[in-house]
Short mmCIF file of C-alpha atoms and ligand atoms in Angstrom, two decimals:
data_model
loop_
_atom_site.label_atom_id
_atom_site.label_comp_id
_atom_site.label_asym_id
_atom_site.label_seq_id
_atom_site.Cartn_x
_atom_site.Cartn_y
_atom_site.Cartn_z
CA MET A 130 -20.32 -57.54 35.40
CA ALA A 131 -22.46 -55.29 33.21
CA LYS A 132 -23.80 -52.01 34.52
CA LEU A 133 -27.16 -50.44 33.69
CA VAL A 134 -27.30 -46.77 34.66
CA ILE A 135 -30.82 -45.36 34.80
CA ASN A 136 -31.42 -41.66 35.03
CA ASN A 137 -34.68 -41.89 36.93
CA GLU A 138 -35.29 -38.17 36.78
CA SER A 139 -35.12 -37.97 32.98
CA LYS A 140 -38.55 -38.68 31.56
CA LYS A 141 -38.32 -38.88 27.78
CA SER A 142 -41.04 -39.85 25.31
CA THR A 143 -44.25 -41.63 26.24
CA ILE A 144 -44.27 -45.25 25.15
CA ASN A 145 -47.41 -45.40 23.07
CA PRO A 146 -49.38 -48.51 24.10
CA GLU A 147 -49.86 -49.26 20.39
CA ILE A 148 -46.17 -50.29 20.16
CA TYR A 149 -47.49 -53.52 21.71
CA GLY A 150 -50.02 -53.92 18.88
CA HIS A 151 -51.03 -56.96 16.85
CA PHE A 152 -52.04 -57.91 13.35
CA SER A 153 -54.75 -60.32 12.16
CA GLU A 154 -55.18 -61.20 8.50
CA HIS A 155 -57.56 -63.46 6.62
CA LEU A 156 -54.71 -65.91 6.31
CA GLY A 157 -54.60 -69.57 7.29
CA ARG A 158 -56.17 -70.11 10.71
CA CYS A 159 -55.70 -66.63 12.12
CA ILE A 160 -59.25 -65.30 11.81
CA TYR A 161 -61.18 -68.53 11.25
CA GLU A 162 -60.49 -71.08 14.02
CA GLY A 163 -58.02 -68.79 15.79
CA LEU A 164 -60.21 -65.83 16.69
CA TYR A 165 -63.60 -66.61 15.25
CA VAL A 166 -65.35 -69.97 15.49
CA GLY A 167 -68.90 -68.82 14.83
CA GLU A 168 -71.85 -68.60 17.19
CA ASN A 169 -72.81 -72.27 16.71
CA SER A 170 -69.43 -73.74 17.57
CA ASP A 171 -68.96 -76.18 20.47
CA ILE A 172 -65.90 -74.18 21.40
CA PRO A 173 -66.95 -71.67 24.07
CA ASN A 174 -67.50 -68.30 22.39
CA VAL A 175 -69.26 -64.98 22.73
CA ASN A 176 -70.90 -63.90 19.48
CA GLY A 177 -68.53 -66.26 17.66
CA MET A 178 -65.27 -65.04 19.28
CA ARG A 179 -63.30 -67.71 21.15
CA THR A 180 -63.57 -67.02 24.86
CA ASP A 181 -60.19 -68.57 25.77
CA VAL A 182 -58.40 -66.44 23.18
CA VAL A 183 -60.20 -63.21 24.05
CA GLU A 184 -59.51 -63.69 27.77
CA ALA A 185 -55.80 -64.38 27.20
CA LEU A 186 -55.44 -61.32 24.94
CA LYS A 187 -57.10 -59.09 27.52
CA GLU A 188 -54.74 -60.47 30.15
CA MET A 189 -51.83 -59.56 27.83
CA LYS A 190 -53.36 -56.06 27.46
CA ILE A 191 -53.65 -56.02 23.65
CA PRO A 192 -53.83 -52.31 22.78
CA VAL A 193 -54.70 -52.30 19.06
CA LEU A 194 -55.57 -54.79 16.32
CA ARG A 195 -54.86 -54.38 12.60
CA TRP A 196 -57.21 -56.08 10.09
CA PRO A 197 -58.03 -57.46 7.43
CA GLY A 198 -54.49 -57.67 5.95
CA GLY A 199 -51.72 -57.67 4.79
CA CYS A 200 -51.85 -58.61 1.15
CA PHE A 201 -55.46 -59.68 1.70
CA ALA A 202 -56.42 -56.04 2.38
CA ASP A 203 -55.76 -54.95 -1.19
CA GLU A 204 -58.06 -57.67 -2.50
CA TYR A 205 -60.75 -57.19 0.11
CA HIS A 206 -64.06 -55.64 -0.85
CA TRP A 207 -65.77 -54.79 2.39
CA MET A 208 -69.32 -55.00 1.06
CA ASP A 209 -68.78 -58.76 0.59
CA GLY A 210 -68.53 -59.06 4.38
CA ILE A 211 -71.72 -57.38 5.60
CA GLY A 212 -75.39 -58.42 5.77
CA PRO A 213 -76.90 -61.84 6.45
CA LYS A 214 -74.08 -64.39 6.57
CA GLU A 215 -75.79 -66.90 4.30
CA LYS A 216 -75.97 -64.27 1.57
CA ARG A 217 -72.36 -63.11 1.83
CA LYS A 218 -70.20 -63.73 -1.21
CA LYS A 219 -67.80 -66.61 -1.21
CA MET A 220 -64.41 -66.06 -2.82
CA ILE A 221 -61.06 -67.75 -3.19
CA ASN A 222 -58.30 -66.40 -1.00
CA THR A 223 -55.79 -66.32 -3.83
CA HIS A 224 -52.90 -65.07 -1.73
CA TRP A 225 -53.18 -67.52 1.08
CA GLY A 226 -53.68 -71.19 0.31
CA GLY A 227 -56.41 -70.85 -2.33
CA VAL A 228 -59.10 -71.71 0.22
CA VAL A 229 -62.71 -70.51 0.19
CA GLU A 230 -63.29 -67.29 2.10
CA ASP A 231 -66.95 -67.16 3.06
CA ASN A 232 -66.76 -63.63 4.46
CA SER A 233 -68.50 -64.69 7.67
CA PHE A 234 -66.03 -62.48 9.54
CA GLY A 235 -66.47 -58.94 8.24
CA THR A 236 -66.79 -55.38 9.52
CA HIS A 237 -69.40 -56.08 12.22
CA GLU A 238 -67.44 -59.05 13.52
CA PHE A 239 -64.15 -57.10 13.62
CA PHE A 240 -65.67 -54.32 15.69
CA GLU A 241 -67.40 -56.85 17.96
CA LEU A 242 -64.01 -58.52 18.53
CA CYS A 243 -62.29 -55.23 19.35
CA LYS A 244 -65.12 -54.34 21.71
CA GLN A 245 -64.62 -57.63 23.55
CA LEU A 246 -60.86 -57.07 23.65
CA GLY A 247 -61.23 -53.42 24.69
CA CYS A 248 -58.60 -52.45 22.13
CA LYS A 249 -58.19 -49.77 19.47
CA THR A 250 -59.08 -50.47 15.84
CA TYR A 251 -56.77 -50.32 12.84
CA VAL A 252 -58.53 -51.02 9.53
CA ASN A 253 -56.24 -51.45 6.54
CA MET A 254 -58.16 -50.39 3.44
CA ASN A 255 -57.84 -51.37 -0.21
CA VAL A 256 -55.88 -49.19 -2.64
CA GLY A 257 -54.44 -51.90 -4.93
CA SER A 258 -57.73 -53.21 -6.32
CA GLY A 259 -60.24 -50.90 -4.67
CA THR A 260 -61.60 -47.48 -5.44
CA VAL A 261 -61.64 -44.14 -3.67
CA ARG A 262 -65.40 -44.44 -3.42
CA GLU A 263 -65.19 -47.89 -1.85
CA MET A 264 -62.79 -46.63 0.80
CA SER A 265 -64.75 -43.50 1.48
CA GLU A 266 -68.02 -45.43 1.81
CA TRP A 267 -66.45 -47.92 4.19
CA VAL A 268 -65.42 -45.07 6.49
CA GLU A 269 -68.96 -43.64 6.20
CA TYR A 270 -70.50 -47.07 6.96
CA ILE A 271 -68.38 -47.50 10.07
CA THR A 272 -68.34 -44.01 11.54
CA PHE A 273 -71.26 -41.86 10.36
CA LYS A 274 -74.02 -41.31 12.90
CA GLY A 275 -76.61 -39.34 10.86
CA VAL A 276 -78.73 -40.14 7.82
CA SER A 277 -76.74 -41.31 4.79
CA PRO A 278 -76.82 -44.27 2.43
CA MET A 279 -74.01 -46.08 4.21
CA ALA A 280 -75.12 -45.25 7.76
CA ASP A 281 -78.61 -46.45 6.84
CA LEU A 282 -77.18 -49.68 5.45
CA ARG A 283 -75.28 -50.27 8.70
CA LYS A 284 -78.48 -49.75 10.65
CA GLU A 285 -80.37 -52.17 8.36
CA ASN A 286 -77.62 -54.67 9.13
CA GLY A 287 -78.37 -54.38 12.81
CA HIS A 288 -75.94 -51.79 14.14
CA GLU A 289 -77.61 -48.52 14.99
CA GLU A 290 -74.61 -46.79 16.51
CA PRO A 291 -71.42 -46.08 14.58
CA TRP A 292 -68.09 -47.48 15.68
CA THR A 293 -64.76 -45.69 16.10
CA ILE A 294 -61.87 -46.24 13.71
CA ASP A 295 -58.61 -45.24 15.36
CA TYR A 296 -56.31 -45.90 12.41
CA VAL A 297 -56.81 -46.40 8.68
CA GLY A 298 -54.09 -47.92 6.53
CA VAL A 299 -54.22 -46.48 3.01
CA GLY A 300 -53.15 -49.64 1.22
CA ASN A 301 -50.63 -52.30 2.24
CA GLU A 302 -47.26 -53.06 0.68
CA ASN A 303 -48.21 -51.08 -2.41
CA TRP A 304 -44.64 -51.58 -3.63
CA GLY A 305 -45.51 -55.31 -3.90
CA CYS A 306 -48.73 -57.26 -3.38
CA GLY A 307 -50.70 -54.00 -3.05
CA GLY A 308 -50.30 -53.05 -6.71
CA ASN A 309 -46.57 -53.14 -7.56
CA MET A 310 -46.48 -49.34 -7.60
CA ARG A 311 -43.53 -47.01 -7.89
CA PRO A 312 -43.19 -44.72 -4.85
CA GLU A 313 -43.98 -41.65 -6.96
CA TYR A 314 -47.20 -43.24 -8.22
CA TYR A 315 -48.30 -44.56 -4.82
CA ALA A 316 -47.58 -41.21 -3.18
CA ASP A 317 -49.96 -39.44 -5.57
CA GLU A 318 -52.56 -42.12 -5.01
CA TYR A 319 -52.13 -41.72 -1.25
CA ARG A 320 -52.86 -37.99 -1.52
CA ARG A 321 -56.05 -38.70 -3.44
CA TYR A 322 -57.38 -41.59 -1.33
CA GLN A 323 -56.70 -39.94 2.01
CA THR A 324 -58.68 -36.84 0.94
CA TYR A 325 -61.91 -38.85 1.13
CA ILE A 326 -61.31 -40.39 4.52
CA ARG A 327 -63.72 -38.04 6.25
CA ASN A 328 -63.83 -37.19 9.91
CA TYR A 329 -67.56 -36.79 10.44
CA ALA A 330 -68.82 -34.25 12.97
CA GLY A 331 -68.61 -35.55 16.49
CA THR A 332 -66.25 -38.39 15.61
CA GLN A 333 -62.71 -38.73 16.78
CA PRO A 334 -60.17 -37.90 14.04
CA ILE A 335 -58.96 -40.98 12.18
CA GLN A 336 -55.19 -41.39 12.03
CA LYS A 337 -54.15 -42.02 8.44
CA ILE A 338 -51.25 -44.33 7.73
CA CYS A 339 -49.34 -44.09 4.49
CA CYS A 340 -47.71 -47.24 3.10
CA GLY A 341 -44.03 -47.21 3.96
CA ALA A 342 -41.00 -49.19 2.99
CA ASN A 343 -40.03 -52.80 2.84
CA SER A 344 -37.05 -53.30 5.10
CA ALA A 345 -34.08 -51.16 3.98
CA ASP A 346 -35.74 -49.47 1.00
CA TYR A 347 -34.80 -45.94 2.03
CA THR A 348 -35.64 -44.58 -1.42
CA TRP A 349 -39.29 -45.45 -0.87
CA THR A 350 -39.34 -43.55 2.42
CA ARG A 351 -37.73 -40.46 0.91
CA LYS A 352 -39.92 -40.37 -2.19
CA VAL A 353 -43.15 -40.95 -0.30
CA MET A 354 -42.26 -38.34 2.33
CA GLU A 355 -41.39 -35.83 -0.40
CA THR A 356 -44.85 -36.14 -1.94
CA CYS A 357 -47.15 -37.07 0.93
CA PHE A 358 -45.88 -34.90 3.74
CA ASP A 359 -48.02 -31.81 4.06
CA HIS A 360 -45.58 -28.94 3.66
CA SER A 361 -48.11 -26.20 4.31
CA GLU A 362 -47.62 -23.97 7.35
CA PRO A 363 -48.95 -24.44 9.88
CA HIS A 364 -48.71 -28.17 9.31
CA GLN A 365 -52.23 -29.55 9.03
CA HIS A 366 -52.59 -32.49 11.34
CA GLY A 367 -54.41 -35.30 9.64
CA PHE A 368 -52.97 -35.31 6.14
CA MET A 369 -50.58 -38.08 7.06
CA ASP A 370 -50.29 -39.30 10.63
CA GLY A 371 -48.14 -42.35 10.17
CA LEU A 372 -45.75 -44.05 7.77
CA SER A 373 -45.51 -47.82 7.96
CA LEU A 374 -42.45 -50.06 7.85
CA HIS A 375 -42.36 -53.83 7.34
CA TYR A 376 -39.47 -56.01 8.36
CA TYR A 377 -39.39 -59.77 8.84
CA THR A 378 -36.55 -61.76 10.40
CA LEU A 379 -35.80 -64.69 8.12
CA PRO A 380 -33.47 -67.03 10.05
CA GLU A 381 -31.61 -68.77 7.24
CA THR A 382 -32.49 -67.47 3.83
CA VAL A 383 -30.25 -65.30 1.72
CA ASP A 384 -32.36 -64.50 -1.31
CA ASP A 385 -34.61 -67.51 -1.47
CA TRP A 386 -37.92 -66.99 0.28
CA ASN A 387 -38.73 -70.66 -0.28
CA PHE A 388 -36.23 -71.68 2.37
CA LYS A 389 -36.31 -69.72 5.60
CA GLY A 390 -35.31 -72.43 8.06
CA SER A 391 -37.20 -74.51 10.59
CA ALA A 392 -39.01 -72.88 13.50
CA THR A 393 -37.75 -75.47 15.99
CA ASP A 394 -34.81 -77.33 14.48
CA PHE A 395 -31.82 -75.02 14.09
CA THR A 396 -28.16 -74.81 15.03
CA GLU A 397 -26.53 -72.40 17.47
CA GLU A 398 -25.05 -70.56 14.52
CA VAL A 399 -28.52 -70.06 13.04
CA PHE A 400 -29.77 -68.98 16.46
CA TYR A 401 -27.23 -66.14 16.62
CA GLN A 402 -27.84 -65.27 12.98
CA THR A 403 -31.55 -64.92 13.78
CA ILE A 404 -30.87 -62.73 16.81
CA ALA A 405 -28.52 -60.54 14.74
CA ARG A 406 -31.04 -60.29 11.89
CA GLY A 407 -33.79 -59.38 14.34
CA ALA A 408 -31.57 -56.68 15.85
CA PHE A 409 -31.29 -55.09 12.39
CA MET A 410 -34.52 -53.35 13.40
CA GLU A 411 -32.37 -50.83 15.30
CA GLU A 412 -30.64 -49.72 12.09
CA LEU A 413 -33.92 -49.66 10.14
CA VAL A 414 -35.71 -47.50 12.68
CA THR A 415 -32.71 -45.17 12.96
CA ARG A 416 -32.16 -44.73 9.21
CA HIS A 417 -35.80 -44.46 8.14
CA GLY A 418 -36.29 -42.18 11.15
CA ALA A 419 -33.44 -39.92 10.02
CA ILE A 420 -35.14 -39.47 6.63
CA MET A 421 -38.44 -38.71 8.32
CA ASP A 422 -36.63 -36.18 10.55
CA GLU A 423 -35.52 -34.22 7.47
CA PHE A 424 -39.17 -33.52 6.65
CA ASP A 425 -40.72 -33.75 10.07
CA PRO A 426 -38.19 -32.66 12.70
CA ASP A 427 -40.91 -32.29 15.33
CA LYS A 428 -41.80 -35.95 14.91
CA LYS A 429 -45.49 -35.35 14.32
CA ILE A 430 -45.72 -38.39 12.06
CA GLY A 431 -45.43 -41.79 13.67
CA MET A 432 -43.35 -44.62 12.31
CA MET A 433 -45.77 -47.56 12.35
CA VAL A 434 -43.91 -50.87 12.14
CA ASP A 435 -47.12 -52.63 11.34
CA GLU A 436 -45.58 -55.97 10.34
CA TRP A 437 -42.58 -57.50 12.09
CA GLY A 438 -41.44 -60.81 13.54
CA ILE A 439 -39.75 -64.10 12.69
CA TRP A 440 -40.82 -65.82 9.46
CA THR A 441 -39.74 -69.48 9.23
CA ASP A 442 -40.73 -72.46 7.12
CA VAL A 443 -44.19 -73.78 7.96
CA GLU A 444 -44.63 -76.71 10.31
CA PRO A 445 -44.13 -79.98 8.36
CA GLY A 446 -47.34 -81.31 6.84
CA THR A 447 -49.26 -78.04 7.06
CA ASN A 448 -50.59 -75.97 4.14
CA PRO A 449 -47.65 -73.83 2.89
CA GLY A 450 -50.09 -70.99 2.24
CA PHE A 451 -51.20 -70.91 5.89
CA LEU A 452 -47.85 -69.79 7.35
CA TYR A 453 -48.32 -71.84 10.50
CA GLN A 454 -45.10 -71.96 12.51
CA GLN A 455 -44.02 -72.98 16.01
CA ASN A 456 -42.56 -70.50 18.45
CA THR A 457 -39.51 -71.05 20.67
CA MET A 458 -37.26 -69.23 23.14
CA ARG A 459 -35.56 -67.82 20.03
CA ASP A 460 -38.84 -66.06 19.21
CA ALA A 461 -39.05 -64.79 22.79
CA LEU A 462 -35.62 -63.19 22.46
CA VAL A 463 -36.36 -61.59 19.10
CA ALA A 464 -39.59 -60.19 20.60
CA GLY A 465 -37.85 -58.98 23.76
CA ASN A 466 -34.97 -57.35 21.85
CA THR A 467 -37.28 -55.71 19.31
CA LEU A 468 -39.71 -54.32 21.88
CA ASN A 469 -36.73 -52.84 23.77
CA ILE A 470 -35.62 -51.19 20.50
CA PHE A 471 -39.10 -49.76 19.92
CA ASN A 472 -39.31 -48.43 23.48
CA LYS A 473 -36.01 -46.63 23.05
CA HIS A 474 -37.27 -45.07 19.81
CA SER A 475 -40.70 -44.22 21.17
CA ASP A 476 -40.26 -40.58 20.19
CA ARG A 477 -40.72 -41.75 16.57
CA VAL A 478 -42.18 -45.28 16.70
CA LYS A 479 -45.84 -44.84 17.61
CA MET A 480 -47.21 -48.22 16.69
CA ALA A 481 -45.93 -51.72 15.92
CA ASN A 482 -47.93 -54.82 15.06
CA ILE A 483 -46.27 -58.20 15.35
CA ALA A 484 -47.27 -60.62 12.59
CA GLN A 485 -49.52 -62.29 13.34
CA LEU A 486 -51.79 -62.64 16.35
CA ILE A 487 -52.62 -66.34 16.26
CA ASN A 488 -51.70 -69.44 14.23
CA VAL A 489 -49.71 -67.41 11.66
CA LEU A 490 -45.97 -66.52 11.74
CA GLN A 491 -44.72 -65.26 15.14
CA SER A 492 -47.95 -65.72 17.07
CA VAL A 493 -48.71 -65.20 20.73
CA MET A 494 -51.09 -68.16 20.68
CA LEU A 495 -51.68 -71.37 18.74
CA THR A 496 -54.88 -73.39 18.54
CA GLU A 497 -55.84 -76.93 17.59
CA GLY A 498 -59.57 -77.53 17.74
CA GLU A 499 -60.67 -76.58 21.24
CA LYS A 500 -57.11 -76.51 22.57
CA MET A 501 -55.17 -73.26 22.87
CA ILE A 502 -51.58 -72.73 23.95
CA LYS A 503 -49.65 -69.56 24.71
CA THR A 504 -46.26 -69.22 23.04
CA PRO A 505 -42.97 -67.86 24.48
CA THR A 506 -43.76 -64.66 22.56
CA TYR A 507 -46.98 -64.33 24.58
CA ALA A 508 -44.92 -64.44 27.79
CA VAL A 509 -42.78 -61.53 26.55
CA PHE A 510 -45.76 -59.35 25.59
CA HIS A 511 -47.31 -60.07 28.98
CA MET A 512 -44.10 -59.22 30.83
CA TYR A 513 -43.59 -55.99 28.85
CA ARG A 514 -47.19 -54.75 29.23
CA HIS A 515 -46.20 -52.37 32.04
CA HIS A 516 -44.31 -50.23 29.52
CA GLN A 517 -47.58 -49.35 27.77
CA GLY A 518 -48.29 -45.66 28.34
CA ALA A 519 -45.26 -45.24 30.64
CA SER A 520 -42.49 -42.66 30.13
CA LEU A 521 -39.20 -43.85 28.73
CA LEU A 522 -36.26 -43.23 31.06
CA LEU A 523 -32.75 -42.53 29.85
CA SER A 524 -30.73 -45.72 30.40
CA ASP A 525 -27.24 -46.75 29.43
CA LEU A 526 -25.90 -50.30 29.45
CA MET A 527 -22.15 -50.82 29.80
CA ASP A 528 -19.79 -53.79 29.60
CA ALA A 529 -22.27 -56.49 28.60
CA GLY A 530 -20.32 -57.41 25.46
CA CYS A 531 -21.46 -59.33 22.41
CA VAL A 532 -22.44 -62.84 21.41
CA GLY A 533 -22.33 -64.59 18.01
CA LYS A 534 -19.47 -64.40 15.54
CA ASP A 535 -18.49 -62.25 12.57
CA LYS A 536 -21.58 -61.03 10.72
CA ASN A 537 -23.75 -62.56 13.44
CA GLU A 538 -22.15 -60.60 16.24
CA VAL A 539 -24.87 -58.94 18.30
CA ALA A 540 -25.22 -57.31 21.72
CA LYS A 541 -25.56 -59.85 24.49
CA VAL A 542 -28.09 -57.78 26.43
CA PHE A 543 -30.87 -55.49 25.17
CA GLU A 544 -32.66 -53.31 27.69
CA SER A 545 -35.21 -50.55 28.07
CA VAL A 546 -36.57 -48.74 31.10
CA SER A 547 -39.73 -46.75 31.74
CA VAL A 548 -41.57 -45.19 34.64
CA SER A 549 -45.31 -45.66 35.09
CA ASP A 550 -47.62 -42.91 36.32
CA ASP A 551 -47.58 -44.42 39.81
CA GLY A 552 -43.78 -44.07 39.97
CA VAL A 553 -42.95 -47.76 39.47
CA ILE A 554 -39.86 -48.25 37.30
CA ASN A 555 -40.17 -50.99 34.66
CA ILE A 556 -36.93 -52.61 33.46
CA THR A 557 -36.90 -55.25 30.73
CA LEU A 558 -33.71 -57.09 29.79
CA THR A 559 -32.74 -59.91 27.47
CA ASN A 560 -29.73 -62.21 27.61
CA ASN A 561 -29.00 -63.49 24.11
CA SER A 562 -26.17 -65.78 25.20
CA LEU A 563 -26.82 -69.52 24.96
CA GLU A 564 -24.07 -70.34 27.47
CA ALA A 565 -23.46 -67.59 29.96
CA SER A 566 -25.59 -65.84 32.53
CA GLU A 567 -24.96 -62.12 32.99
CA ASP A 568 -24.77 -60.11 36.20
CA VAL A 569 -26.16 -56.61 35.76
CA ASP A 570 -25.58 -53.90 38.35
CA VAL A 571 -28.66 -51.68 38.00
CA VAL A 572 -27.85 -48.18 39.25
CA LEU A 573 -30.45 -45.45 39.69
CA THR A 574 -28.97 -41.96 39.56
CA ASP A 575 -31.46 -40.57 42.05
CA ASN A 576 -31.99 -42.15 45.47
CA GLY A 577 -31.45 -45.74 44.30
CA SER A 578 -31.28 -47.12 47.82
CA ALA A 579 -34.92 -46.13 48.38
CA TYR A 580 -36.16 -48.53 45.69
CA SER A 581 -36.89 -52.24 46.03
CA VAL A 582 -38.15 -54.89 43.66
CA CYS A 583 -41.95 -55.12 43.74
CA GLU A 584 -42.46 -57.58 40.89
CA ALA A 585 -40.09 -59.70 38.79
CA SER A 586 -40.55 -62.41 36.21
CA VAL A 587 -38.53 -64.40 33.70
CA VAL A 588 -39.00 -66.56 30.64
CA THR A 589 -36.10 -68.87 29.93
CA GLY A 590 -35.22 -72.25 28.44
CA LYS A 591 -33.19 -73.92 25.74
CA MET A 592 -32.99 -72.04 22.45
CA ASN A 593 -35.57 -74.23 20.75
CA ALA A 594 -37.79 -74.90 23.79
CA HIS A 595 -41.45 -74.50 22.89
CA ASN A 596 -44.94 -75.39 23.99
CA THR A 597 -47.07 -78.04 22.33
CA PHE A 598 -50.68 -79.08 22.73
CA ASP A 599 -49.48 -82.07 24.79
CA ALA A 600 -46.97 -80.06 26.82
CA PRO A 601 -48.39 -76.52 26.97
CA ASP A 602 -46.26 -75.14 29.83
CA VAL A 603 -42.68 -75.96 28.86
CA VAL A 604 -41.87 -72.26 28.35
CA LYS A 605 -43.78 -69.80 30.46
CA GLU A 606 -43.43 -66.64 32.50
CA GLU A 607 -42.20 -67.52 35.97
CA GLU A 608 -41.41 -65.66 39.14
CA PHE A 609 -37.84 -64.35 39.15
CA SER A 610 -35.74 -64.16 42.29
CA ALA A 611 -32.11 -63.83 41.11
CA TYR A 612 -31.64 -60.30 42.37
CA SER A 613 -30.37 -58.54 45.48
CA LYS A 614 -30.63 -55.00 46.73
CA THR A 615 -27.60 -52.71 46.53
CA ASP A 616 -26.84 -49.17 47.78
CA SER A 617 -27.75 -47.67 44.42
CA GLY A 618 -30.43 -50.01 43.13
CA VAL A 619 -30.37 -53.74 42.53
CA LYS A 620 -28.07 -56.44 41.17
CA VAL A 621 -29.69 -58.89 38.78
CA THR A 622 -28.42 -62.19 37.36
CA LEU A 623 -29.91 -62.85 33.94
CA PRO A 624 -29.93 -66.58 33.11
CA ALA A 625 -28.56 -67.61 29.71
CA CYS A 626 -31.18 -67.37 26.95
CA SER A 627 -33.72 -65.39 28.93
CA VAL A 628 -36.00 -62.38 29.01
CA VAL A 629 -36.44 -60.72 32.40
CA SER A 630 -38.79 -58.04 33.74
CA ILE A 631 -37.97 -56.27 37.01
CA ARG A 632 -40.15 -53.57 38.56
CA LEU A 633 -38.82 -51.21 41.23
CA LYS A 634 -40.88 -49.24 43.71
CA LYS A 635 -39.98 -46.65 46.36
O1 LIG B 1975 -47.93 -61.30 7.18
C1 LIG B 1975 -47.93 -62.01 5.97
C2 LIG B 1975 -47.76 -61.10 4.77
O2 LIG B 1975 -46.51 -60.50 4.81
C3 LIG B 1975 -48.70 -59.93 4.68
O3 LIG B 1975 -49.91 -60.28 4.11
C4 LIG B 1975 -47.96 -58.97 3.79
O4 LIG B 1975 -48.30 -57.64 4.05
C5 LIG B 1975 -46.51 -59.30 4.06
O5 LIG B 1975 -45.80 -59.48 2.91
#
């Protein structure tokens, strides 16, 4: 039997709600059809935003949304997406499927969506093919309250009051699709662009995010930190508030991005390989974090993992440029493991945005016309929502062992524990074994016998179980009852291939 010891008197870092963040790009059917159907659609909507999708995201407690890309961000010229819709420029989305982008979803629509969702805003701006002026004017258009050319233009376009930008991304993947820059070159560009992201009087300071590394490119992190970190004393908050990191879990590929493996049809060996590759996030966060620590030992700068998740081959018969993939229990486990990793590193990881929100890569929802289904990944985000804003508790898992073989060997159980402001303890656990359940003796170091389970749920199924438009509830969050009270806490039996959430109350 495994043992999970929780020091319930040891509050550590706050788990920033933004760790549970999402990403929406002008890619495939994420924005158009997924989120936005237009005011005249037969699909129920409010100001063009799908009601079913908005309601489900609120239920999941979406804390922040990143937009408009991705690679699309460094080709996006925001002025194309404002003003009367019939006059907006049409363009070809060269990155994603070569389809016509009519710019009917632009700045006003993004802020309307975030208002409906009640979430924070993360706008990723264009460095690769944009200008400093363009970026600076976009910030002015969105946030300036007084009289100015851009504020006046916003008002002419029907929005008197400014909006709030919580985060600005200064370019995306500038080592690749965002301009193929060297870290030294990008770092200098970052310094210049960020200078003109103004915090206008009376507005909340914008958090500026510098483009970070691709996966294990530690050189990028070091070189960018060397140049972009503000070394002046006292450290001026606001020069650089975050450094991004992108990492995708590719189930089968070695070097060939053209073959990543099917989303639903895979062997047990590939299942464990995927779990092990997903768990590589622990090493990435630790090693990039150690470099950041050299410059920023007080952890003032957040690591923003603003793209992560499983990337498989597209569903057969769909546009390869649309990145539409199904989502199984394997996705649920990668999500559950990764979110546990982020929680445990919440002293450094301040935001994470799974890619992408809907109909693209590891989505929480899929749509087909008027139909919408929630994926196994949705269930995990819903189950883990109690961690948002809670304090991480020190926890130590013993004797759970490993699953998978050789290079695919990976911990059987991933866990994290937090305490909410009302004193409820939130425990989330995964069981990555396809065959064996796992008993976990959960021990609280302080007064464990006084606690009982107040809420518990599970998502479980076969490794490739998934929901379809004809069978939408094959994998879903269900009530969990495989636990019993003990003298020091609770004993839990995790089913094979499952993610479990247990909440304890005094
Ligand atoms: O999420 C899909 C793409 O992956 C993004 O546009 C890009 O930033 C990354 O390479």
